[in-house]
Amino acid sequence: MTKTNVHTLDLYFRGKPELIASYLIPHQNGAVLIESGPGSTAKSLQAAVEAHGLRLENITDLLLTHIHLDHAGAAGWLARHGARVHVHPVGAPHLRNPERLLASAGRIYGDQMDALWGEFLPVPAEQLVTHSDGEVFQIEELRFTALDTPGHATHHFAYLLEDICFTGDIGGVRLPGIGHVRLPMPPPEFHLERWRQSLARLRQLDLSAIAPTHFGIFSDPQQHLDMLEDALNEIEAWIDAEMPADPPMEALQTRLTQWAKTFALSHGLSESQWQAYEIVNPIGMSAAGIYRYWHKIRRNTTGRPQTSRRPA
Ligand SMILES: [Zn+2]
C-alpha cells in the first residue's frame, strides 16, 4: 500500500453515504484533494476537511479526473479559497467558462439541476493547471502522474500516486463491499474502444490499490480491473445484439435496465444496493450514451456496408 496517507472523504451525495468520494492527501504544506464533488455537497466537503484538522485554505491543489458535475462542480468554490485546479487540457476551458457545460447538463437534468448539483462557479484562468499525458508533477513531497484515459469522457485523467491510482470514472463505479463494477456510459463521449485502451493502460501499472470516485479505496486492483473488463465485454455483446435493430430510446432504456439488473444480480447485489448504484449512476444516462455511441461511431465500424450509412 502507498506510504502516503490518503483519506477518503464521504460527501453524502443526496444525504446518502458512500456514493461520491473526495480524496484528501496531506502534505508538508497543506493538502491535495482529488475531486471536489458537486456544488451541492460543498458543505459536507468542508466538514470532512475540517474533521482532519485542516481548513479549506489549506487545500493547495485540487486534482480533477474530469469535469462532470459530480466530480468537479465545487472546483470554482475551492478555487475561491485559493486552490490551484489541475485538469485535462480539453476540460480546462469549460472550467473557466462553464456556460456550455451547464447548458448541456441543464438539458439532461432540467429543474433538478440545482437540487442535484448546486452552484458551479468558474475557475479563474490563473488558477488552472493542465498536464500532458504521462506527465509527472510534484506537489510538495507528493509525485503524481497524469494518465490520459478516455472512454467515459474524452477529457479524462487518471492520477497515479505511488502505487495507488485514482481512476475517476474510467475504473467504473464500484460501491464498498460489493464485487460489482458498473460502467457509467454518458453522452456524448462514451466510447467503448477508447475505454478498452484506457483499461490496457491501467493494467500496465503496478498497483496496490485503485480508488474510483464512486466509491472508496479497493486493495484488489487486479480483480477490480478484471471486473471492469468483464463489464466491457458484456456491454459490447449486448450492444451488438440489441442495437442493430435500432430501438427507440424508450425501448433501449427498458432493455438496458433489464440487462443491467440481471448482470448486477448475478454478482449478488441486493435491491437496496442496486438502488444505490442507480442514484449515483442512473441507467437512463447510459442508455443515452450508448444510443449516441452506436449512431455516431460503432454502427459504421462493425462490418455493415457503407451504403447503409445515412447521410450526415
Ligand atoms: Zn463522469
PDB file of C-alpha atoms and ligand atoms in Angstrom:
ATOM      1  CA  MET A   1       0.000   0.000   0.000  1.00  0.00           C
ATOM      2  CA  THR A   2       1.057   3.540  -0.611  1.00  0.00           C
ATOM      3  CA  LYS A   3       3.278   5.090   2.053  1.00  0.00           C
ATOM      4  CA  THR A   4       1.345   8.339   1.848  1.00  0.00           C
ATOM      5  CA  ASN A   5      -1.813   8.857   3.882  1.00  0.00           C
ATOM      6  CA  VAL A   6      -4.890   9.023   1.709  1.00  0.00           C
ATOM      7  CA  HIS A   7      -8.181   9.824   3.419  1.00  0.00           C
ATOM      8  CA  THR A   8     -11.495   9.014   1.794  1.00  0.00           C
ATOM      9  CA  LEU A   9     -13.967  11.853   2.396  1.00  0.00           C
ATOM     10  CA  ASP A  10     -17.640  10.930   2.102  1.00  0.00           C
ATOM     11  CA  LEU A  11     -19.622  13.773   0.535  1.00  0.00           C
ATOM     12  CA  TYR A  12     -23.033  12.268   1.418  1.00  0.00           C
ATOM     13  CA  PHE A  13     -24.453  12.943  -2.023  1.00  0.00           C
ATOM     14  CA  ARG A  14     -28.238  13.331  -1.683  1.00  0.00           C
ATOM     15  CA  GLY A  15     -27.799  12.568   2.018  1.00  0.00           C
ATOM     16  CA  LYS A  16     -26.613   9.030   1.275  1.00  0.00           C
ATOM     17  CA  PRO A  17     -23.278   7.570   2.399  1.00  0.00           C
ATOM     18  CA  GLU A  18     -20.570   6.116   0.172  1.00  0.00           C
ATOM     19  CA  LEU A  19     -21.671   7.370  -3.245  1.00  0.00           C
ATOM     20  CA  ILE A  20     -19.305  10.248  -4.093  1.00  0.00           C
ATOM     21  CA  ALA A  21     -15.801  10.441  -2.629  1.00  0.00           C
ATOM     22  CA  SER A  22     -13.173  13.113  -2.482  1.00  0.00           C
ATOM     23  CA  TYR A  23      -9.655  12.017  -1.503  1.00  0.00           C
ATOM     24  CA  LEU A  24      -7.636  14.118   0.918  1.00  0.00           C
ATOM     25  CA  ILE A  25      -3.854  13.734   0.829  1.00  0.00           C
ATOM     26  CA  PRO A  26      -1.978  15.860   3.375  1.00  0.00           C
ATOM     27  CA  HIS A  27       1.489  17.144   2.528  1.00  0.00           C
ATOM     28  CA  GLN A  28       4.066  19.203   4.400  1.00  0.00           C
ATOM     29  CA  ASN A  29       2.400  22.491   3.492  1.00  0.00           C
ATOM     30  CA  GLY A  30      -1.317  21.693   3.439  1.00  0.00           C
ATOM     31  CA  ALA A  31      -3.129  19.067   1.415  1.00  0.00           C
ATOM     32  CA  VAL A  32      -4.184  17.922  -2.035  1.00  0.00           C
ATOM     33  CA  LEU A  33      -7.760  16.974  -2.838  1.00  0.00           C
ATOM     34  CA  ILE A  34      -8.675  14.620  -5.641  1.00  0.00           C
ATOM     35  CA  GLU A  35     -12.180  15.531  -6.871  1.00  0.00           C
ATOM     36  CA  SER A  36     -14.235  18.335  -5.374  1.00  0.00           C
ATOM     37  CA  GLY A  37     -17.595  16.632  -5.742  1.00  0.00           C
ATOM     38  CA  PRO A  38     -20.601  18.708  -6.804  1.00  0.00           C
ATOM     39  CA  GLY A  39     -21.525  22.159  -5.532  1.00  0.00           C
ATOM     40  CA  SER A  40     -24.462  20.614  -3.689  1.00  0.00           C
ATOM     41  CA  THR A  41     -22.120  18.777  -1.278  1.00  0.00           C
ATOM     42  CA  ALA A  42     -19.673  21.635  -0.696  1.00  0.00           C
ATOM     43  CA  LYS A  43     -20.654  21.888   2.982  1.00  0.00           C
ATOM     44  CA  SER A  44     -20.067  18.147   3.518  1.00  0.00           C
ATOM     45  CA  LEU A  45     -16.688  18.530   1.875  1.00  0.00           C
ATOM     46  CA  GLN A  46     -15.800  21.420   4.142  1.00  0.00           C
ATOM     47  CA  ALA A  47     -16.881  19.484   7.254  1.00  0.00           C
ATOM     48  CA  ALA A  48     -14.856  16.433   6.186  1.00  0.00           C
ATOM     49  CA  VAL A  49     -11.733  18.522   5.530  1.00  0.00           C
ATOM     50  CA  GLU A  50     -12.123  20.213   8.915  1.00  0.00           C
ATOM     51  CA  ALA A  51     -12.566  16.846  10.611  1.00  0.00           C
ATOM     52  CA  HIS A  52      -8.986  16.145   9.534  1.00  0.00           C
ATOM     53  CA  GLY A  53      -7.770  19.323  11.228  1.00  0.00           C
ATOM     54  CA  LEU A  54      -7.449  21.328   8.024  1.00  0.00           C
ATOM     55  CA  ARG A  55      -9.234  24.353   6.624  1.00  0.00           C
ATOM     56  CA  LEU A  56     -10.291  24.890   3.018  1.00  0.00           C
ATOM     57  CA  GLU A  57      -7.499  27.455   2.725  1.00  0.00           C
ATOM     58  CA  ASN A  58      -5.020  24.608   3.385  1.00  0.00           C
ATOM     59  CA  ILE A  59      -6.039  22.852   0.152  1.00  0.00           C
ATOM     60  CA  THR A  60      -3.219  23.925  -2.140  1.00  0.00           C
ATOM     61  CA  ASP A  61      -4.213  21.810  -5.130  1.00  0.00           C
ATOM     62  CA  LEU A  62      -7.361  20.156  -6.427  1.00  0.00           C
ATOM     63  CA  LEU A  63      -6.872  17.354  -8.956  1.00  0.00           C
ATOM     64  CA  LEU A  64      -9.919  16.689 -11.134  1.00  0.00           C
ATOM     65  CA  THR A  65     -10.205  13.457 -13.112  1.00  0.00           C
ATOM     66  CA  HIS A  66     -12.760  15.134 -15.383  1.00  0.00           C
ATOM     67  CA  ILE A  67     -15.275  17.954 -15.344  1.00  0.00           C
ATOM     68  CA  HIS A  68     -18.599  16.154 -14.923  1.00  0.00           C
ATOM     69  CA  LEU A  69     -20.642  17.886 -12.246  1.00  0.00           C
ATOM     70  CA  ASP A  70     -20.412  15.080  -9.683  1.00  0.00           C
ATOM     71  CA  HIS A  71     -16.602  15.288  -9.813  1.00  0.00           C
ATOM     72  CA  ALA A  72     -15.831  18.942 -10.436  1.00  0.00           C
ATOM     73  CA  GLY A  73     -18.868  21.028  -9.502  1.00  0.00           C
ATOM     74  CA  ALA A  74     -17.274  22.580  -6.417  1.00  0.00           C
ATOM     75  CA  ALA A  75     -13.931  23.335  -8.129  1.00  0.00           C
ATOM     76  CA  GLY A  76     -14.614  27.056  -8.557  1.00  0.00           C
ATOM     77  CA  TRP A  77     -15.697  27.317  -4.928  1.00  0.00           C
ATOM     78  CA  LEU A  78     -12.431  25.660  -3.797  1.00  0.00           C
ATOM     79  CA  ALA A  79     -10.504  27.965  -6.124  1.00  0.00           C
ATOM     80  CA  ARG A  80     -12.037  30.925  -4.247  1.00  0.00           C
ATOM     81  CA  HIS A  81     -10.374  29.511  -1.145  1.00  0.00           C
ATOM     82  CA  GLY A  82      -7.063  29.536  -3.003  1.00  0.00           C
ATOM     83  CA  ALA A  83      -6.615  26.074  -4.533  1.00  0.00           C
ATOM     84  CA  ARG A  84      -4.938  25.523  -7.878  1.00  0.00           C
ATOM     85  CA  VAL A  85      -7.142  23.303 -10.056  1.00  0.00           C
ATOM     86  CA  HIS A  86      -5.488  20.571 -12.141  1.00  0.00           C
ATOM     87  CA  VAL A  87      -7.454  19.296 -15.102  1.00  0.00           C
ATOM     88  CA  HIS A  88      -7.136  17.749 -18.563  1.00  0.00           C
ATOM     89  CA  PRO A  89      -6.400  20.455 -21.158  1.00  0.00           C
ATOM     90  CA  VAL A  90      -9.647  19.684 -23.030  1.00  0.00           C
ATOM     91  CA  GLY A  91     -11.649  20.258 -19.842  1.00  0.00           C
ATOM     92  CA  ALA A  92      -9.909  23.457 -18.765  1.00  0.00           C
ATOM     93  CA  PRO A  93     -11.839  25.936 -20.983  1.00  0.00           C
ATOM     94  CA  HIS A  94     -15.122  24.629 -19.541  1.00  0.00           C
ATOM     95  CA  LEU A  95     -13.998  25.341 -16.001  1.00  0.00           C
ATOM     96  CA  ARG A  96     -13.036  28.879 -16.993  1.00  0.00           C
ATOM     97  CA  ASN A  97     -16.357  29.414 -18.794  1.00  0.00           C
ATOM     98  CA  PRO A  98     -18.861  26.803 -17.581  1.00  0.00           C
ATOM     99  CA  GLU A  99     -21.851  28.179 -19.547  1.00  0.00           C
ATOM    100  CA  ARG A 100     -21.853  25.455 -22.223  1.00  0.00           C
ATOM    101  CA  LEU A 101     -21.222  22.688 -19.713  1.00  0.00           C
ATOM    102  CA  LEU A 102     -24.111  23.905 -17.573  1.00  0.00           C
ATOM    103  CA  ALA A 103     -26.411  24.361 -20.569  1.00  0.00           C
ATOM    104  CA  SER A 104     -25.878  20.787 -21.725  1.00  0.00           C
ATOM    105  CA  ALA A 105     -26.316  19.447 -18.177  1.00  0.00           C
ATOM    106  CA  GLY A 106     -29.473  21.561 -17.926  1.00  0.00           C
ATOM    107  CA  ARG A 107     -30.914  19.804 -20.966  1.00  0.00           C
ATOM    108  CA  ILE A 108     -30.481  16.476 -19.162  1.00  0.00           C
ATOM    109  CA  TYR A 109     -31.477  17.419 -15.610  1.00  0.00           C
ATOM    110  CA  GLY A 110     -33.976  20.256 -16.183  1.00  0.00           C
ATOM    111  CA  ASP A 111     -35.377  21.677 -12.967  1.00  0.00           C
ATOM    112  CA  GLN A 112     -33.423  19.085 -10.952  1.00  0.00           C
ATOM    113  CA  MET A 113     -30.141  20.851 -11.765  1.00  0.00           C
ATOM    114  CA  ASP A 114     -29.886  22.910  -8.633  1.00  0.00           C
ATOM    115  CA  ALA A 115     -31.058  20.267  -6.170  1.00  0.00           C
ATOM    116  CA  LEU A 116     -28.676  17.676  -7.601  1.00  0.00           C
ATOM    117  CA  TRP A 117     -25.610  19.723  -8.356  1.00  0.00           C
ATOM    118  CA  GLY A 118     -25.800  23.093  -6.616  1.00  0.00           C
ATOM    119  CA  GLU A 119     -23.719  26.047  -7.693  1.00  0.00           C
ATOM    120  CA  PHE A 120     -20.924  25.700 -10.280  1.00  0.00           C
ATOM    121  CA  LEU A 121     -18.562  28.670 -10.077  1.00  0.00           C
ATOM    122  CA  PRO A 122     -15.950  29.328 -12.778  1.00  0.00           C
ATOM    123  CA  VAL A 123     -12.274  28.749 -12.032  1.00  0.00           C
ATOM    124  CA  PRO A 124     -10.058  31.778 -12.730  1.00  0.00           C
ATOM    125  CA  ALA A 125      -7.616  31.112 -15.586  1.00  0.00           C
ATOM    126  CA  GLU A 126      -4.582  31.863 -13.423  1.00  0.00           C
ATOM    127  CA  GLN A 127      -5.520  29.037 -11.029  1.00  0.00           C
ATOM    128  CA  LEU A 128      -5.914  26.378 -13.719  1.00  0.00           C
ATOM    129  CA  VAL A 129      -3.104  23.879 -14.266  1.00  0.00           C
ATOM    130  CA  THR A 130      -3.165  21.438 -17.188  1.00  0.00           C
ATOM    131  CA  HIS A 131      -0.948  18.438 -17.838  1.00  0.00           C
ATOM    132  CA  SER A 132       0.115  16.384 -20.806  1.00  0.00           C
ATOM    133  CA  ASP A 133      -0.365  12.632 -20.980  1.00  0.00           C
ATOM    134  CA  GLY A 134       2.150  10.805 -18.822  1.00  0.00           C
ATOM    135  CA  GLU A 135       3.386  13.992 -17.206  1.00  0.00           C
ATOM    136  CA  VAL A 136       4.868  13.606 -13.742  1.00  0.00           C
ATOM    137  CA  PHE A 137       4.253  16.591 -11.496  1.00  0.00           C
ATOM    138  CA  GLN A 138       5.226  17.359  -7.965  1.00  0.00           C
ATOM    139  CA  ILE A 139       3.131  18.998  -5.248  1.00  0.00           C
ATOM    140  CA  GLU A 140       5.369  19.477  -2.240  1.00  0.00           C
ATOM    141  CA  GLU A 141       6.680  15.970  -1.493  1.00  0.00           C
ATOM    142  CA  LEU A 142       3.911  14.223  -3.486  1.00  0.00           C
ATOM    143  CA  ARG A 143       4.623  12.973  -7.022  1.00  0.00           C
ATOM    144  CA  PHE A 144       1.663  12.388  -9.295  1.00  0.00           C
ATOM    145  CA  THR A 145       1.435  11.089 -12.857  1.00  0.00           C
ATOM    146  CA  ALA A 146      -1.436  12.201 -15.105  1.00  0.00           C
ATOM    147  CA  LEU A 147      -2.708   9.478 -17.450  1.00  0.00           C
ATOM    148  CA  ASP A 148      -4.922  10.361 -20.380  1.00  0.00           C
ATOM    149  CA  THR A 149      -7.736   7.810 -20.066  1.00  0.00           C
ATOM    150  CA  PRO A 150     -10.662   8.442 -22.452  1.00  0.00           C
ATOM    151  CA  GLY A 151     -13.699   6.184 -22.913  1.00  0.00           C
ATOM    152  CA  HIS A 152     -16.031   7.681 -20.298  1.00  0.00           C
ATOM    153  CA  ALA A 153     -15.138  11.250 -21.313  1.00  0.00           C
ATOM    154  CA  THR A 154     -12.561  12.461 -23.815  1.00  0.00           C
ATOM    155  CA  HIS A 155     -11.087  14.852 -21.245  1.00  0.00           C
ATOM    156  CA  HIS A 156     -10.378  12.278 -18.536  1.00  0.00           C
ATOM    157  CA  PHE A 157      -7.234  11.789 -16.444  1.00  0.00           C
ATOM    158  CA  ALA A 158      -6.455   9.014 -14.006  1.00  0.00           C
ATOM    159  CA  TYR A 159      -3.878  10.086 -11.428  1.00  0.00           C
ATOM    160  CA  LEU A 160      -1.177   7.782 -10.151  1.00  0.00           C
ATOM    161  CA  LEU A 161       0.386   8.426  -6.735  1.00  0.00           C
ATOM    162  CA  GLU A 162       2.994   5.807  -5.835  1.00  0.00           C
ATOM    163  CA  ASP A 163       1.073   2.557  -6.301  1.00  0.00           C
ATOM    164  CA  ILE A 164      -2.462   3.873  -5.925  1.00  0.00           C
ATOM    165  CA  CYS A 165      -4.477   5.015  -8.929  1.00  0.00           C
ATOM    166  CA  PHE A 166      -7.352   7.470  -8.671  1.00  0.00           C
ATOM    167  CA  THR A 167      -9.484   6.374 -11.576  1.00  0.00           C
ATOM    168  CA  GLY A 168     -12.349   8.884 -11.605  1.00  0.00           C
ATOM    169  CA  ASP A 169     -14.979   7.149 -13.743  1.00  0.00           C
ATOM    170  CA  ILE A 170     -12.703   5.192 -16.111  1.00  0.00           C
ATOM    171  CA  GLY A 171     -12.315   2.464 -13.466  1.00  0.00           C
ATOM    172  CA  GLY A 172     -16.103   2.167 -13.358  1.00  0.00           C
ATOM    173  CA  VAL A 173     -18.434   2.533 -10.385  1.00  0.00           C
ATOM    174  CA  ARG A 174     -17.976   0.107  -7.503  1.00  0.00           C
ATOM    175  CA  LEU A 175     -19.591   0.595  -4.135  1.00  0.00           C
ATOM    176  CA  PRO A 176     -17.888  -0.614  -0.927  1.00  0.00           C
ATOM    177  CA  GLY A 177     -18.128  -4.252  -0.029  1.00  0.00           C
ATOM    178  CA  ILE A 178     -19.545  -5.212  -3.421  1.00  0.00           C
ATOM    179  CA  GLY A 179     -17.868  -7.190  -6.188  1.00  0.00           C
ATOM    180  CA  HIS A 180     -19.697  -5.399  -8.968  1.00  0.00           C
ATOM    181  CA  VAL A 181     -18.284  -2.803 -11.339  1.00  0.00           C
ATOM    182  CA  ARG A 182     -20.764  -0.747 -13.318  1.00  0.00           C
ATOM    183  CA  LEU A 183     -19.842   1.290 -16.373  1.00  0.00           C
ATOM    184  CA  PRO A 184     -21.068   4.884 -16.421  1.00  0.00           C
ATOM    185  CA  MET A 185     -21.669   5.474 -20.143  1.00  0.00           C
ATOM    186  CA  PRO A 186     -22.950   9.041 -20.501  1.00  0.00           C
ATOM    187  CA  PRO A 187     -23.391  11.006 -23.701  1.00  0.00           C
ATOM    188  CA  PRO A 188     -21.727  12.475 -25.612  1.00  0.00           C
ATOM    189  CA  GLU A 189     -18.329  10.836 -25.167  1.00  0.00           C
ATOM    190  CA  PHE A 190     -18.831   7.219 -24.096  1.00  0.00           C
ATOM    191  CA  HIS A 191     -16.567   5.251 -26.440  1.00  0.00           C
ATOM    192  CA  LEU A 192     -16.040   1.526 -25.907  1.00  0.00           C
ATOM    193  CA  GLU A 193     -12.829   1.072 -27.905  1.00  0.00           C
ATOM    194  CA  ARG A 194     -11.174   4.011 -26.176  1.00  0.00           C
ATOM    195  CA  TRP A 195     -12.283   2.621 -22.836  1.00  0.00           C
ATOM    196  CA  ARG A 196     -10.533  -0.661 -23.629  1.00  0.00           C
ATOM    197  CA  GLN A 197      -7.349   1.233 -24.472  1.00  0.00           C
ATOM    198  CA  SER A 198      -7.576   3.041 -21.136  1.00  0.00           C
ATOM    199  CA  LEU A 199      -8.083  -0.270 -19.349  1.00  0.00           C
ATOM    200  CA  ALA A 200      -4.966  -1.660 -21.045  1.00  0.00           C
ATOM    201  CA  ARG A 201      -3.112   1.381 -19.773  1.00  0.00           C
ATOM    202  CA  LEU A 202      -4.302   0.811 -16.204  1.00  0.00           C
ATOM    203  CA  ARG A 203      -3.224  -2.828 -16.433  1.00  0.00           C
ATOM    204  CA  GLN A 204       0.349  -1.742 -17.154  1.00  0.00           C
ATOM    205  CA  LEU A 205       0.572  -0.055 -13.760  1.00  0.00           C
ATOM    206  CA  ASP A 206       1.933  -1.920 -10.788  1.00  0.00           C
ATOM    207  CA  LEU A 207      -0.866  -1.056  -8.370  1.00  0.00           C
ATOM    208  CA  SER A 208      -1.616  -1.989  -4.812  1.00  0.00           C
ATOM    209  CA  ALA A 209      -4.893  -0.077  -4.737  1.00  0.00           C
ATOM    210  CA  ILE A 210      -7.441   1.503  -7.018  1.00  0.00           C
ATOM    211  CA  ALA A 211      -9.666   4.386  -5.968  1.00  0.00           C
ATOM    212  CA  PRO A 212     -12.695   5.177  -8.128  1.00  0.00           C
ATOM    213  CA  THR A 213     -14.608   8.327  -7.183  1.00  0.00           C
ATOM    214  CA  HIS A 214     -17.678   6.124  -6.677  1.00  0.00           C
ATOM    215  CA  PHE A 215     -16.537   4.888  -4.116  1.00  0.00           C
ATOM    216  CA  GLY A 216     -13.509   4.222  -1.974  1.00  0.00           C
ATOM    217  CA  ILE A 217     -10.084   2.604  -1.970  1.00  0.00           C
ATOM    218  CA  PHE A 218     -10.008  -1.027  -3.082  1.00  0.00           C
ATOM    219  CA  SER A 219      -6.974  -3.174  -2.391  1.00  0.00           C
ATOM    220  CA  ASP A 220      -7.686  -5.763  -5.090  1.00  0.00           C
ATOM    221  CA  PRO A 221      -6.746  -3.772  -8.210  1.00  0.00           C
ATOM    222  CA  GLN A 222      -6.267  -6.796 -10.471  1.00  0.00           C
ATOM    223  CA  GLN A 223      -9.663  -8.250  -9.588  1.00  0.00           C
ATOM    224  CA  HIS A 224     -11.172  -4.805  -9.974  1.00  0.00           C
ATOM    225  CA  LEU A 225      -9.745  -4.421 -13.477  1.00  0.00           C
ATOM    226  CA  ASP A 226     -10.895  -7.952 -14.337  1.00  0.00           C
ATOM    227  CA  MET A 227     -14.426  -6.953 -13.307  1.00  0.00           C
ATOM    228  CA  LEU A 228     -14.113  -3.800 -15.391  1.00  0.00           C
ATOM    229  CA  GLU A 229     -13.056  -5.841 -18.410  1.00  0.00           C
ATOM    230  CA  ASP A 230     -15.892  -8.267 -17.850  1.00  0.00           C
ATOM    231  CA  ALA A 231     -18.352  -5.347 -17.766  1.00  0.00           C
ATOM    232  CA  LEU A 232     -16.888  -4.021 -21.038  1.00  0.00           C
ATOM    233  CA  ASN A 233     -17.179  -7.442 -22.682  1.00  0.00           C
ATOM    234  CA  GLU A 234     -20.753  -7.875 -21.511  1.00  0.00           C
ATOM    235  CA  ILE A 235     -21.948  -4.462 -22.662  1.00  0.00           C
ATOM    236  CA  GLU A 236     -20.211  -4.839 -26.011  1.00  0.00           C
ATOM    237  CA  ALA A 237     -22.014  -8.130 -26.621  1.00  0.00           C
ATOM    238  CA  TRP A 238     -25.269  -6.510 -25.542  1.00  0.00           C
ATOM    239  CA  ILE A 239     -24.775  -3.531 -27.850  1.00  0.00           C
ATOM    240  CA  ASP A 240     -24.016  -5.770 -30.821  1.00  0.00           C
ATOM    241  CA  ALA A 241     -27.068  -7.912 -30.093  1.00  0.00           C
ATOM    242  CA  GLU A 242     -29.544  -5.116 -29.411  1.00  0.00           C
ATOM    243  CA  MET A 243     -28.550  -2.028 -31.337  1.00  0.00           C
ATOM    244  CA  PRO A 244     -28.673  -3.219 -34.969  1.00  0.00           C
ATOM    245  CA  ALA A 245     -32.493  -3.292 -34.618  1.00  0.00           C
ATOM    246  CA  ASP A 246     -32.275   0.450 -33.944  1.00  0.00           C
ATOM    247  CA  PRO A 247     -34.554   0.501 -30.874  1.00  0.00           C
ATOM    248  CA  PRO A 248     -36.110   3.845 -29.977  1.00  0.00           C
ATOM    249  CA  MET A 249     -34.759   5.489 -26.847  1.00  0.00           C
ATOM    250  CA  GLU A 250     -37.535   4.357 -24.533  1.00  0.00           C
ATOM    251  CA  ALA A 251     -37.268   0.702 -25.531  1.00  0.00           C
ATOM    252  CA  LEU A 252     -33.496   0.900 -25.323  1.00  0.00           C
ATOM    253  CA  GLN A 253     -33.709   2.201 -21.787  1.00  0.00           C
ATOM    254  CA  THR A 254     -36.101  -0.555 -20.713  1.00  0.00           C
ATOM    255  CA  ARG A 255     -33.983  -3.304 -22.261  1.00  0.00           C
ATOM    256  CA  LEU A 256     -30.752  -1.872 -20.862  1.00  0.00           C
ATOM    257  CA  THR A 257     -32.247  -1.668 -17.376  1.00  0.00           C
ATOM    258  CA  GLN A 258     -33.315  -5.316 -17.572  1.00  0.00           C
ATOM    259  CA  TRP A 259     -29.860  -6.344 -18.719  1.00  0.00           C
ATOM    260  CA  ALA A 260     -28.013  -4.230 -16.138  1.00  0.00           C
ATOM    261  CA  LYS A 261     -30.174  -5.544 -13.317  1.00  0.00           C
ATOM    262  CA  THR A 262     -29.641  -9.163 -14.353  1.00  0.00           C
ATOM    263  CA  PHE A 263     -25.901  -8.518 -14.576  1.00  0.00           C
ATOM    264  CA  ALA A 264     -25.872  -6.866 -11.141  1.00  0.00           C
ATOM    265  CA  LEU A 265     -27.956  -9.598  -9.515  1.00  0.00           C
ATOM    266  CA  SER A 266     -25.559 -12.199 -10.928  1.00  0.00           C
ATOM    267  CA  HIS A 267     -22.951 -10.515  -8.721  1.00  0.00           C
ATOM    268  CA  GLY A 268     -25.201 -10.840  -5.672  1.00  0.00           C
ATOM    269  CA  LEU A 269     -26.476  -7.257  -5.371  1.00  0.00           C
ATOM    270  CA  SER A 270     -29.448  -6.653  -3.112  1.00  0.00           C
ATOM    271  CA  GLU A 271     -32.311  -4.401  -4.208  1.00  0.00           C
ATOM    272  CA  SER A 272     -31.047  -1.564  -1.992  1.00  0.00           C
ATOM    273  CA  GLN A 273     -27.524  -1.922  -3.402  1.00  0.00           C
ATOM    274  CA  TRP A 274     -28.956  -1.774  -6.917  1.00  0.00           C
ATOM    275  CA  GLN A 275     -30.791   1.417  -5.921  1.00  0.00           C
ATOM    276  CA  ALA A 276     -27.543   2.927  -4.618  1.00  0.00           C
ATOM    277  CA  TYR A 277     -25.857   2.323  -7.992  1.00  0.00           C
ATOM    278  CA  GLU A 278     -28.900   3.896  -9.640  1.00  0.00           C
ATOM    279  CA  ILE A 279     -28.635   7.059  -7.536  1.00  0.00           C
ATOM    280  CA  VAL A 280     -25.006   7.657  -8.376  1.00  0.00           C
ATOM    281  CA  ASN A 281     -25.160   6.429 -11.976  1.00  0.00           C
ATOM    282  CA  PRO A 282     -28.717   6.402 -13.401  1.00  0.00           C
ATOM    283  CA  ILE A 283     -29.155   3.857 -16.161  1.00  0.00           C
ATOM    284  CA  GLY A 284     -31.038   6.359 -18.345  1.00  0.00           C
ATOM    285  CA  MET A 285     -27.818   8.301 -18.729  1.00  0.00           C
ATOM    286  CA  SER A 286     -26.017   5.243 -20.031  1.00  0.00           C
ATOM    287  CA  ALA A 287     -28.871   4.450 -22.414  1.00  0.00           C
ATOM    288  CA  ALA A 288     -28.438   7.905 -23.921  1.00  0.00           C
ATOM    289  CA  GLY A 289     -24.673   7.410 -24.095  1.00  0.00           C
ATOM    290  CA  ILE A 290     -24.995   4.041 -25.828  1.00  0.00           C
ATOM    291  CA  TYR A 291     -27.526   5.455 -28.259  1.00  0.00           C
ATOM    292  CA  ARG A 292     -25.168   8.210 -29.294  1.00  0.00           C
ATOM    293  CA  TYR A 293     -22.128   5.922 -29.429  1.00  0.00           C
ATOM    294  CA  TRP A 294     -23.974   3.449 -31.604  1.00  0.00           C
ATOM    295  CA  HIS A 295     -25.282   6.008 -34.068  1.00  0.00           C
ATOM    296  CA  LYS A 296     -22.194   8.219 -34.254  1.00  0.00           C
ATOM    297  CA  ILE A 297     -19.416   5.659 -34.009  1.00  0.00           C
ATOM    298  CA  ARG A 298     -19.997   1.959 -33.816  1.00  0.00           C
ATOM    299  CA  ARG A 299     -22.755   1.381 -36.363  1.00  0.00           C
ATOM    300  CA  ASN A 300     -20.413   2.386 -39.143  1.00  0.00           C
ATOM    301  CA  THR A 301     -17.479   0.309 -37.965  1.00  0.00           C
ATOM    302  CA  THR A 302     -18.976  -3.131 -37.378  1.00  0.00           C
ATOM    303  CA  GLY A 303     -18.841  -4.508 -40.888  1.00  0.00           C
ATOM    304  CA  ARG A 304     -22.040  -3.000 -42.213  1.00  0.00           C
ATOM    305  CA  PRO A 305     -21.843  -1.950 -45.850  1.00  0.00           C
ATOM    306  CA  GLN A 306     -21.018   1.697 -46.403  1.00  0.00           C
ATOM    307  CA  THR A 307     -24.264   2.126 -48.326  1.00  0.00           C
ATOM    308  CA  SER A 308     -26.263   1.663 -45.128  1.00  0.00           C
ATOM    309  CA  ARG A 309     -24.889   4.919 -43.800  1.00  0.00           C
ATOM    310  CA  ARG A 310     -27.375   7.675 -43.510  1.00  0.00           C
ATOM    311  CA  PRO A 311     -26.292  10.976 -44.974  1.00  0.00           C
ATOM    312  CA  ALA A 312     -24.758  13.170 -42.281  1.00  0.00           C
TER     313      ALA A 312
HETATM  314 ZN    ZN B   1     -18.193  11.228 -15.252  1.00  0.00          ZN
END
